[in-house]
Amino acid sequence: MIAKLLIANRGEIACRIIRTARRMGVKTVAVYSDVDARALHVELADEAVHIGPATPAESYLNTGRIVEAALKTGADAVHPGYGFLSENPGFVEAVEAAGLTFVGPSASAIRAMGLKDAAKQLMERAGVPVVPGYHGEAQAVVVLASKANEIGFPVLIKARSGGGGKGMRKVDDPARFKDALAAAKSEARSAFGDDHVLVEKYIAAPRHIEVQVFGDNHGNVVHLFERDCSLQRRHQKVIEEAPAPGMSDEVRAAMTEAAVKAARAIDYSGAGTVEFIVDGSGPLSPDGFWFMEMNTRLQVEHPVTEAITGLDLVEWQLRVASGEPLPLTQDEITMNGHAVEARLYAEDPAKGFLPATGTLHHIAFGGEARVDAGVRSGDAITPFYDPMIAKLIAHGADRSEALETLASALRSTHVAGTVTNAPFLAALATHEGFASGEVDTGLIDREIAALTVPLPMTEEVVALAVAALVGVDLEAPYAGWRLWGEASRRVRLVHGGETLERRLVLPGDGSCIVEGGERPLRLREIARDGHHMSARIGETGERIAADVVTWAGVDGQSASVMIDAATHVLLMPDPMAVAAHHGDHGDAVLAPMTGIVRAVHARRGATVEKGDKLVVMEAMKMETSLTAPRAGRVEAIFCSSGETVEGGAVLLRLEEVAS
Ligand code: ADP
């Protein structure tokens, strides 16, 4: 067995691999970039090695630094996770050349499946059904256009080096073919440095069903059933499940046999996934599926397979890489119940799923789902990496039970400090059509408006936010306020760009009243226990509860009120703070956006002139110099080189120079 494993990855997958390795008694080595110095995967591993700056090309994609880290720490194997170097045959060769074991398939197997056109030719020869289309060498517009006509519209143009849905264009109308081709090629050129494309028949109402396969170094190949990944947005998986809804024994037998054939054709070893596109216009049929591509690594969605088989796929990977035969034969692998996975992202569904960043002031998961997360409270989602926060995996006796468990886990997922897609995922998990097995890749687009309706904010939420932000203490109702001689105060809040004016009144009878909304609301028995807050509210005195997290930012105090699937963020602006931090006469130098501090030129106590360079930051791959807004003395420095800072964070404060 491998004795010490280096994980050439970060985030949730690095954490997940470390957990299994630890259970098996395998020592672990994490690698990390500047911004990940305090990341969870670094904390979980036995050892950690710094491999470079935040930019992936200089760290997580830096083969030389990673191999060096493995040799230096005495690791004997390298697990690539998914993404980054996981499907890079050059990396496999570098790892093996250093005398280390690569946890995954051979470089030649990865190469065989690396280009979509070559992979399709290979699969055709192996007797695996492939999507009808042209995947030859010719790239001339006239040739491709005439092939498209032969195939019949609509067609799909795909980059052979493609991934993540890039370089892909659906064409309905022959007159549009030329333009779409040019667009696909230019996208492919900039994303993959290769503009070679193939043209495929566009499958109407397609479903995406993939088969998990596993091979070892002794010629054995098995499958671990299928996963349905049809719920996609922009060709990206959103919710995955196993087994596939509507799957029959006959179709399963045909698909898994084709997948095993595909793996055998390239002497596959380790975990792999054979992806099929499936005609979803009617019931599944044994001749209604076609090979799309093979992913020669562990997939993001592997936990749904683990949930239905009860197996640990990372354990299997480590055993196979150590030279052991597969732990089970095909007959011994069984399936139980149904599993669903949702990918929780820092992104804003209301703004076209714009990726978000921010510090996770609070993160908590409830319910019965398995949670694979790579972050914890206090960590930041930075612009450098994929903004996935966690994966939630629910298992049930049947599909509806699994979906119910997932929905309830999503509703009790509370994240403060960044916007997430949790409400969108919860809406999907309870979507009627999806629940009834209507699963095709177009479902999300068709229903997008209904799935992204913002959850309304009630006056109860406002009242809780007011009480939390002001710090109402009903046990000592006049503490502090009596200074002003008044038992009421104005509270101004900002929510989603809108200003809410309220008045908080303390009548002195052990309650408080929040006035100014649609109706005044009385709160009694406010209880706060950590992030949990509850109160009796309104005339009925019904107890409401929420997770409420407050934090101080540059423009005032904010509160995230998390109730059911919704998170409402309310800011109580502090005019003093805003004035102090902005403008020519400001005392503070703020980070203009989330990024890394590259250099701190300022020294505490030093006098500076207006315009002097104080801090250099790197954000969005660009360096920005932050200069003194005015002359003064450096009173305090709140950042250090290499640290990630959130947009708006105070980096440094100036004081007046006494004259
Ligand atoms: P990528 O490698 O960029 O992810 P894939 O070939 O895996 O590209 O396809 C991604 C998604 O695009 C599939 O899951 C499916 O939703 C859609 N797709 C791919 N090929 C076809 C096709 N021939 N017809 C219809 N949809 C397709």
XYZ file of C-alpha atoms and ligand atoms in Angstrom, residues 116 131-132 156 158 162-166 168 192 200-204 206-208 229-230 232 235-237 275-277 292-293 295 441, ligand 1:
60
model
C -12.946 14.147 -28.638
C -23.118 10.235 -31.807
C -23.587 10.346 -35.584
C -23.680 20.699 -32.596
C -17.722 20.952 -30.642
C -13.174 21.108 -25.415
C -14.280 20.903 -21.828
C -16.732 22.682 -19.596
C -19.034 23.351 -22.533
C -16.587 25.794 -24.144
C -19.578 24.402 -28.403
C -7.654 25.471 -25.437
C -22.381 16.124 -34.347
C -26.033 15.430 -34.721
C -27.810 17.501 -32.080
C -29.812 15.144 -29.945
C -33.213 16.643 -29.119
C -30.986 15.022 -24.564
C -30.170 13.428 -21.279
C -26.690 13.007 -19.922
C -26.350 14.417 -14.844
C -29.037 15.917 -17.045
C -27.346 21.338 -16.374
C -23.626 22.527 -20.178
C -22.452 22.502 -16.564
C -23.815 19.934 -14.159
C -20.331 9.790 -20.652
C -23.245 9.073 -22.943
C -25.731 11.377 -24.505
C -19.727 11.397 -25.834
C -16.418 11.263 -23.999
C -13.268 11.376 -18.212
C -30.562 19.138 -20.200
P -17.587 19.301 -22.495
O -16.392 18.393 -22.572
O -17.298 20.689 -22.981
O -18.264 19.278 -21.162
P -19.413 17.354 -23.647
O -19.107 16.725 -24.941
O -19.151 16.549 -22.411
O -18.613 18.742 -23.578
O -20.903 17.868 -23.649
C -21.394 18.670 -22.590
C -22.913 18.713 -22.613
O -23.388 19.232 -23.877
C -23.598 17.366 -22.498
O -23.730 16.964 -21.159
C -24.936 17.646 -23.174
O -25.787 18.332 -22.305
C -24.586 18.595 -24.297
N -24.329 17.851 -25.567
C -23.165 17.305 -25.957
N -23.293 16.704 -27.150
C -24.571 16.880 -27.544
C -25.344 16.501 -28.713
N -24.797 15.830 -29.717
N -26.626 16.858 -28.753
C -27.201 17.574 -27.760
N -26.547 17.968 -26.662
C -25.254 17.628 -26.537
